[in-house]
Amino acid sequence: MQKVLTGNQTVSWGVMRARAQVIAAYPITPQTTIIEELANLVDEGKLEASFIKVESEHSALAGCIGAAQAGARTFTATSAQGLALMHELIHWASLGRLPIVLADVNRAMAPGWTIWTDQNDSLSQRDTGWLQFYCESNQEVMDTAIQAFKIAEIVKLPVMLVLDAFFLSHTAEAVDIPEPEEVDKFLPPYEADLKVDFDNPRAFSGMTGVDIYQEFRYLQHEAMNEALTVTEKVDQEYGKQFGRTYGLVEPYRCEDAEAIIVTTATATSTAREVIDQWRDRGESVGLLKIRTFRPFPTELVREALRGVPKVGILDRNICPGFGGIFAQEIKASMYDMEEKFRPDIYGFIAGLGGRDITPDTINEILEKTIHPEKTEKHLNWIALRD
Amino acid sequence: MNDEKVNIKSYRDIPIAAASLGKMSVNKTASWRNAEPYYEEKSAPCNLGCPAGTDVVKYLHLATQGKYEEGWKTILNTNPFPATCGRVCPHPCEVNCNRENLGGRLNIHMIERFLGDVNFDKKLEPEFLEDKKDKSIGVVGAGPAGLSCAYQMARRGYGVTVYEALSEPGGMMRVGIPDYRLPKEILTREIDFILDHGVKLKLNTRIGKEITFEDIRAEHDAVYVATGLHLSRNLGAEGQELEDVIPGIEVLRKIAFKDEISLGDEILVVGGGNTALDAARSVLRMGCKPRIVYRRSREEMPAIAEEIEDLIEEGIPIDFLTLPKRVYGNDNGKIVKVECVRMELGEPDDSGRRRPVEIEGSNFNVEADMVITAIGEQPDLSYLTSDVKAESWGVLVDGYGRTNLPDVFAGGDSATGDGTVTHAVGHGRQTALAIDAFLKGEDPPDCEVIEHSVEGRSMHQVEWEEINPVYFEPAERLKPKGLEIPHRVKNFEEVYSGFTEEEVLHETSRCMSCGNCPECDNCLVFCPDSAVTKNPDGGYTINYEFCKGCGICVAECPRSAISIKVL
């Protein structure tokens, strides 16, 4: 079935297809229409779930944690300050090994007060032990939503499904919605191993001594590593059943490339067009889309960039005092590569607070990467009003 | 993991997230408890306020669920006069109602009246609590105390004979309370239900005249004396012997029996109690112009507050702080005027009320051709033999209604002077239980328990601070609809109509069931340790192996049916 859906509606429909059982959420622009649509779907009986209205994002995630601990498939959604308010429980969900799926509609952090997109809200949660998938299109949102529950439930870690504010959340596209029975085959009901069980009562999340805490961290980290292969496998499986795969990263026209631009999320679509234009002109340039930020696909990135002379990394985020966050991750991944294969890497910051990333933005980055005479290696601000 | 400590050698030995291993037997959360909750049903203010000892909170709960017949029977357990008391009782049950803080006290008496009325046409089968016995009691006086005692004894299988001087039963309910407050078919129906229990009623039988007190004692195994207050106090003013100076209770009795009565035009009614008010409002309805004089102020008036308001609404003037000094008659002995004097309040007297003192030189005359006296009544105990200890105000009894003679009991106004139908009903029941115990050779049950139906509940009265108001919506107290004044002052039609079912349900829905568990499950839902379970036969059990004494169940109990003690 195809429908014209906004990115937010797509999230809701994906969650419905995944048959989430408990949804606890608090509204915040630009996320609001996700939970409005879910509330409608629950109200209309299309989704059999408990929809819990709560008084804050902190409570929303707490509600999900309780429900997940009881063995329910749970979902919540938020943005920016809402995600920040959840932070304490973001850790809790992961160390509690609860496979909650959260849709974060990327919104820049205030102040100044803003509702437009950039990635600092979700990237601030880098070290919380959540998987993070950045989506390029509404179709990818749909497919990733369904995959997210499966991956989460296998590795027993929570997943953040990330989409750009407005560029996806409020933009409508034709989306292929998998049939419910097909999704049911792909994603069977959730069976939690470690859950509240009245016949076998036990205490959860209790005081953990110095003799054992580090071991829980080890297990969490190992699960994150396992998630790399699980994500790959689930994506392949999904592709077999529904005909679409995304990979953890996606190289686009990278054959014999002199230079590669690395992008994430909706900026990728714009970059594809620009790469096509450069290739049509006979220029050897390519594109690497990073879809999975956590766990970081280090090997896949190394493989894609190995031997490429120049790499420009577009970051729609900023780690103040260091630079782009994806650039930081990629540089760290390349550090121990043999020098002759290791590319020159240039960092670019663009599109913060929802500023458009246009074909001109991409052109400028490609130009500055291919002709780096006046380019800073570490950090370049694009379209800065200086 | 059982009680032994497990030595964890590897991350492979632990679950993926922090959780106790296996059962919780090593982690019984109760181990850090320093306070312990326990279920304790407490007394609602209405229950403690009811002089008849009726389980008010229970019948309100039944009414909430539309179980009107069960509610009716709940009242009948302690009081055979719900329809009557619903109308005439000054409802002390409402005085401390915690709803005061959320829209006004519950209109309990109107709900009681509804329960008494709603099945009016249904004939209830008497329910006997015990088998028939060969012992019998004699009850002197068919007023509320006597009939209540008779009813309770008959239910317990005793033979009961009630001796009544008047031609109809009911005592002051029959001859003291006018029809506009209590239509007599209501009373008759409720008395008939008592008689259905096999109670024999001997009317027109005045003790000391038709039959002696000794005869009755010889006839029965025990005697209950409850003859009320039917002697009016004298006016104590010059001219009191005039023909048209009549006691209020006589006026009311004659009106009740529809006896011939010649009334004046302008009538001075002396007194501030219910008799004065009833007499004034009755003669108003017969076309006279009554005027009340009372020697103290409105605050000291012993009459029911609502009745005072109704009387003022009906346009009857009251001269407060006024005392009749002399009644002037003409040559034919007909009253022409009454001289009165103004009073002021001095130091408190024995009753705690401030003593009225005459203001010298404040005398004035009031036009009147009749004086009704209602300044207090006394019992007529002339029929008693001298071996029964009594004072002029009544028979001497203990808390169980026992006199100095083991087989003689007394109650109602002629012993206690409490002055309301419901007090009399309560006393009749309480003494019935004492008589029952006497006839069985046992000690009587605990007075307090009988008085307040507190079995299974503590006597602690639930205060507003113990209610969790979050669980209750504010809602206004409903008031009954009254007849328009111009219409009602012309006849004896009942002034207030009863509540409709809708109104009753509104009013009962406001009841917070103070101290009484209606099994709302809050304790169970809120317990963080799942230490509360529901019993199959009602109620809850706390698992003290896991209850850590956090007190959330106590805080979230809307009505204080759980208590907590520090260990």
PDB file of C-alpha atoms in Angstrom, chain B residues 52-187:
ATOM      1  CA  ALA B  52     -29.735   5.939  66.696  1.00  0.00           C
ATOM      2  CA  GLY B  53     -26.376   4.263  66.001  1.00  0.00           C
ATOM      3  CA  THR B  54     -27.252   3.742  62.355  1.00  0.00           C
ATOM      4  CA  ASP B  55     -24.516   2.644  59.980  1.00  0.00           C
ATOM      5  CA  VAL B  56     -24.905   5.766  57.879  1.00  0.00           C
ATOM      6  CA  VAL B  57     -21.786   5.326  55.801  1.00  0.00           C
ATOM      7  CA  LYS B  58     -22.960   1.865  54.810  1.00  0.00           C
ATOM      8  CA  TYR B  59     -26.417   2.863  53.649  1.00  0.00           C
ATOM      9  CA  LEU B  60     -24.949   5.807  51.748  1.00  0.00           C
ATOM     10  CA  HIS B  61     -22.632   3.412  49.951  1.00  0.00           C
ATOM     11  CA  LEU B  62     -25.524   1.101  49.122  1.00  0.00           C
ATOM     12  CA  ALA B  63     -27.566   4.034  47.861  1.00  0.00           C
ATOM     13  CA  THR B  64     -24.634   5.071  45.639  1.00  0.00           C
ATOM     14  CA  GLN B  65     -24.978   1.722  43.938  1.00  0.00           C
ATOM     15  CA  GLY B  66     -28.761   2.043  43.608  1.00  0.00           C
ATOM     16  CA  LYS B  67     -29.273  -0.672  46.238  1.00  0.00           C
ATOM     17  CA  TYR B  68     -32.135   1.184  47.874  1.00  0.00           C
ATOM     18  CA  GLU B  69     -33.829  -1.766  49.515  1.00  0.00           C
ATOM     19  CA  GLU B  70     -30.573  -2.950  51.061  1.00  0.00           C
ATOM     20  CA  GLY B  71     -29.926   0.601  52.219  1.00  0.00           C
ATOM     21  CA  TRP B  72     -33.387   0.750  53.733  1.00  0.00           C
ATOM     22  CA  LYS B  73     -32.813  -2.526  55.548  1.00  0.00           C
ATOM     23  CA  THR B  74     -29.480  -1.242  56.840  1.00  0.00           C
ATOM     24  CA  ILE B  75     -31.290   1.613  58.545  1.00  0.00           C
ATOM     25  CA  LEU B  76     -34.056  -0.713  59.755  1.00  0.00           C
ATOM     26  CA  ASN B  77     -31.449  -2.725  61.560  1.00  0.00           C
ATOM     27  CA  THR B  78     -31.049   0.073  64.092  1.00  0.00           C
ATOM     28  CA  ASN B  79     -33.976   2.372  63.417  1.00  0.00           C
ATOM     29  CA  PRO B  80     -37.484   1.346  62.378  1.00  0.00           C
ATOM     30  CA  PHE B  81     -38.294   4.970  61.452  1.00  0.00           C
ATOM     31  CA  PRO B  82     -36.142   5.980  58.445  1.00  0.00           C
ATOM     32  CA  ALA B  83     -38.916   7.860  56.651  1.00  0.00           C
ATOM     33  CA  THR B  84     -39.868   9.624  59.880  1.00  0.00           C
ATOM     34  CA  CYS B  85     -36.344  10.452  61.021  1.00  0.00           C
ATOM     35  CA  GLY B  86     -35.386  11.455  57.470  1.00  0.00           C
ATOM     36  CA  ARG B  87     -37.975  14.201  57.928  1.00  0.00           C
ATOM     37  CA  VAL B  88     -37.842  15.264  61.558  1.00  0.00           C
ATOM     38  CA  CYS B  89     -34.370  14.491  62.826  1.00  0.00           C
ATOM     39  CA  PRO B  90     -32.130  17.564  63.223  1.00  0.00           C
ATOM     40  CA  HIS B  91     -29.509  15.342  61.565  1.00  0.00           C
ATOM     41  CA  PRO B  92     -26.505  15.485  63.876  1.00  0.00           C
ATOM     42  CA  CYS B  93     -25.012  13.022  61.367  1.00  0.00           C
ATOM     43  CA  GLU B  94     -24.348  15.988  59.072  1.00  0.00           C
ATOM     44  CA  VAL B  95     -22.687  18.258  61.613  1.00  0.00           C
ATOM     45  CA  ASN B  96     -19.133  17.008  61.138  1.00  0.00           C
ATOM     46  CA  CYS B  97     -19.480  15.772  57.562  1.00  0.00           C
ATOM     47  CA  ASN B  98     -16.082  16.167  55.865  1.00  0.00           C
ATOM     48  CA  ARG B  99     -17.799  17.235  52.649  1.00  0.00           C
ATOM     49  CA  GLU B 100     -18.159  20.613  54.325  1.00  0.00           C
ATOM     50  CA  ASN B 101     -14.841  21.428  52.648  1.00  0.00           C
ATOM     51  CA  LEU B 102     -15.880  20.341  49.162  1.00  0.00           C
ATOM     52  CA  GLY B 103     -19.219  21.904  48.365  1.00  0.00           C
ATOM     53  CA  GLY B 104     -21.069  21.508  51.628  1.00  0.00           C
ATOM     54  CA  ARG B 105     -22.041  18.713  53.966  1.00  0.00           C
ATOM     55  CA  LEU B 106     -23.836  15.753  52.501  1.00  0.00           C
ATOM     56  CA  ASN B 107     -27.610  16.045  52.721  1.00  0.00           C
ATOM     57  CA  ILE B 108     -27.795  12.754  54.566  1.00  0.00           C
ATOM     58  CA  HIS B 109     -31.275  13.082  55.980  1.00  0.00           C
ATOM     59  CA  MET B 110     -32.780  13.538  52.532  1.00  0.00           C
ATOM     60  CA  ILE B 111     -31.120  10.317  51.426  1.00  0.00           C
ATOM     61  CA  GLU B 112     -32.430   8.538  54.517  1.00  0.00           C
ATOM     62  CA  ARG B 113     -35.883   9.894  53.765  1.00  0.00           C
ATOM     63  CA  PHE B 114     -35.626   8.653  50.166  1.00  0.00           C
ATOM     64  CA  LEU B 115     -34.626   5.162  51.313  1.00  0.00           C
ATOM     65  CA  GLY B 116     -37.551   5.154  53.714  1.00  0.00           C
ATOM     66  CA  ASP B 117     -39.956   6.405  51.036  1.00  0.00           C
ATOM     67  CA  VAL B 118     -38.818   4.743  47.844  1.00  0.00           C
ATOM     68  CA  ASN B 119     -40.163   1.325  48.759  1.00  0.00           C
ATOM     69  CA  PHE B 120     -43.150   2.789  50.584  1.00  0.00           C
ATOM     70  CA  ASP B 121     -45.600   0.498  48.830  1.00  0.00           C
ATOM     71  CA  LYS B 122     -43.524  -2.593  49.326  1.00  0.00           C
ATOM     72  CA  LYS B 123     -44.426  -4.750  52.283  1.00  0.00           C
ATOM     73  CA  LEU B 124     -41.275  -5.991  53.934  1.00  0.00           C
ATOM     74  CA  GLU B 125     -41.326  -9.351  55.664  1.00  0.00           C
ATOM     75  CA  PRO B 126     -40.119  -9.034  59.250  1.00  0.00           C
ATOM     76  CA  GLU B 127     -36.677 -10.492  59.811  1.00  0.00           C
ATOM     77  CA  PHE B 128     -36.171 -12.183  63.167  1.00  0.00           C
ATOM     78  CA  LEU B 129     -32.661 -12.318  64.545  1.00  0.00           C
ATOM     79  CA  GLU B 130     -33.337 -15.030  67.096  1.00  0.00           C
ATOM     80  CA  ASP B 131     -35.850 -17.794  67.796  1.00  0.00           C
ATOM     81  CA  LYS B 132     -39.092 -17.193  69.666  1.00  0.00           C
ATOM     82  CA  LYS B 133     -38.683 -17.087  73.422  1.00  0.00           C
ATOM     83  CA  ASP B 134     -41.137 -17.654  76.226  1.00  0.00           C
ATOM     84  CA  LYS B 135     -40.143 -14.444  77.981  1.00  0.00           C
ATOM     85  CA  SER B 136     -41.933 -11.168  77.464  1.00  0.00           C
ATOM     86  CA  ILE B 137     -41.472  -7.494  78.167  1.00  0.00           C
ATOM     87  CA  GLY B 138     -43.919  -4.718  78.752  1.00  0.00           C
ATOM     88  CA  VAL B 139     -43.274  -1.338  77.203  1.00  0.00           C
ATOM     89  CA  VAL B 140     -44.960   1.673  78.690  1.00  0.00           C
ATOM     90  CA  GLY B 141     -45.485   4.346  76.055  1.00  0.00           C
ATOM     91  CA  ALA B 142     -45.741   3.904  72.290  1.00  0.00           C
ATOM     92  CA  GLY B 143     -43.401   6.760  71.423  1.00  0.00           C
ATOM     93  CA  PRO B 144     -40.142   6.450  69.501  1.00  0.00           C
ATOM     94  CA  ALA B 145     -38.189   5.036  72.465  1.00  0.00           C
ATOM     95  CA  GLY B 146     -40.846   2.503  73.437  1.00  0.00           C
ATOM     96  CA  LEU B 147     -41.522   1.376  69.889  1.00  0.00           C
ATOM     97  CA  SER B 148     -37.809   1.139  69.111  1.00  0.00           C
ATOM     98  CA  CYS B 149     -37.263  -1.040  72.182  1.00  0.00           C
ATOM     99  CA  ALA B 150     -40.349  -3.112  71.342  1.00  0.00           C
ATOM    100  CA  TYR B 151     -39.103  -3.626  67.786  1.00  0.00           C
ATOM    101  CA  GLN B 152     -35.621  -4.722  68.839  1.00  0.00           C
ATOM    102  CA  MET B 153     -36.981  -7.100  71.473  1.00  0.00           C
ATOM    103  CA  ALA B 154     -39.545  -8.596  69.091  1.00  0.00           C
ATOM    104  CA  ARG B 155     -36.806  -9.167  66.497  1.00  0.00           C
ATOM    105  CA  ARG B 156     -34.961 -11.116  69.166  1.00  0.00           C
ATOM    106  CA  GLY B 157     -37.898 -13.425  69.730  1.00  0.00           C
ATOM    107  CA  TYR B 158     -39.403 -11.898  72.889  1.00  0.00           C
ATOM    108  CA  GLY B 159     -43.088 -11.374  73.443  1.00  0.00           C
ATOM    109  CA  VAL B 160     -43.748  -7.624  73.582  1.00  0.00           C
ATOM    110  CA  THR B 161     -46.772  -5.682  74.745  1.00  0.00           C
ATOM    111  CA  VAL B 162     -46.847  -1.908  74.392  1.00  0.00           C
ATOM    112  CA  TYR B 163     -49.186   0.050  76.640  1.00  0.00           C
ATOM    113  CA  GLU B 164     -50.268   3.426  75.274  1.00  0.00           C
ATOM    114  CA  ALA B 165     -52.481   5.971  77.045  1.00  0.00           C
ATOM    115  CA  LEU B 166     -53.586   7.683  73.837  1.00  0.00           C
ATOM    116  CA  SER B 167     -55.882   6.318  71.157  1.00  0.00           C
ATOM    117  CA  GLU B 168     -53.081   6.075  68.578  1.00  0.00           C
ATOM    118  CA  PRO B 169     -49.459   5.017  68.771  1.00  0.00           C
ATOM    119  CA  GLY B 170     -46.442   7.211  67.991  1.00  0.00           C
ATOM    120  CA  GLY B 171     -46.136   9.451  71.028  1.00  0.00           C
ATOM    121  CA  MET B 172     -44.768  12.869  70.165  1.00  0.00           C
ATOM    122  CA  MET B 173     -44.259  11.742  66.570  1.00  0.00           C
ATOM    123  CA  ARG B 174     -48.058  11.474  66.416  1.00  0.00           C
ATOM    124  CA  VAL B 175     -49.183  14.333  68.638  1.00  0.00           C
ATOM    125  CA  GLY B 176     -46.180  16.660  68.774  1.00  0.00           C
ATOM    126  CA  ILE B 177     -44.941  16.945  65.189  1.00  0.00           C
ATOM    127  CA  PRO B 178     -47.353  18.623  62.781  1.00  0.00           C
ATOM    128  CA  ASP B 179     -48.349  17.080  59.459  1.00  0.00           C
ATOM    129  CA  TYR B 180     -46.455  19.671  57.420  1.00  0.00           C
ATOM    130  CA  ARG B 181     -43.254  18.157  58.818  1.00  0.00           C
ATOM    131  CA  LEU B 182     -44.385  14.552  59.086  1.00  0.00           C
ATOM    132  CA  PRO B 183     -47.447  13.276  57.211  1.00  0.00           C
ATOM    133  CA  LYS B 184     -49.054  10.732  59.483  1.00  0.00           C
ATOM    134  CA  GLU B 185     -49.456   7.971  56.884  1.00  0.00           C
ATOM    135  CA  ILE B 186     -45.657   7.796  56.829  1.00  0.00           C
ATOM    136  CA  LEU B 187     -45.571   7.273  60.575  1.00  0.00           C
TER     137      LEU B 187
END
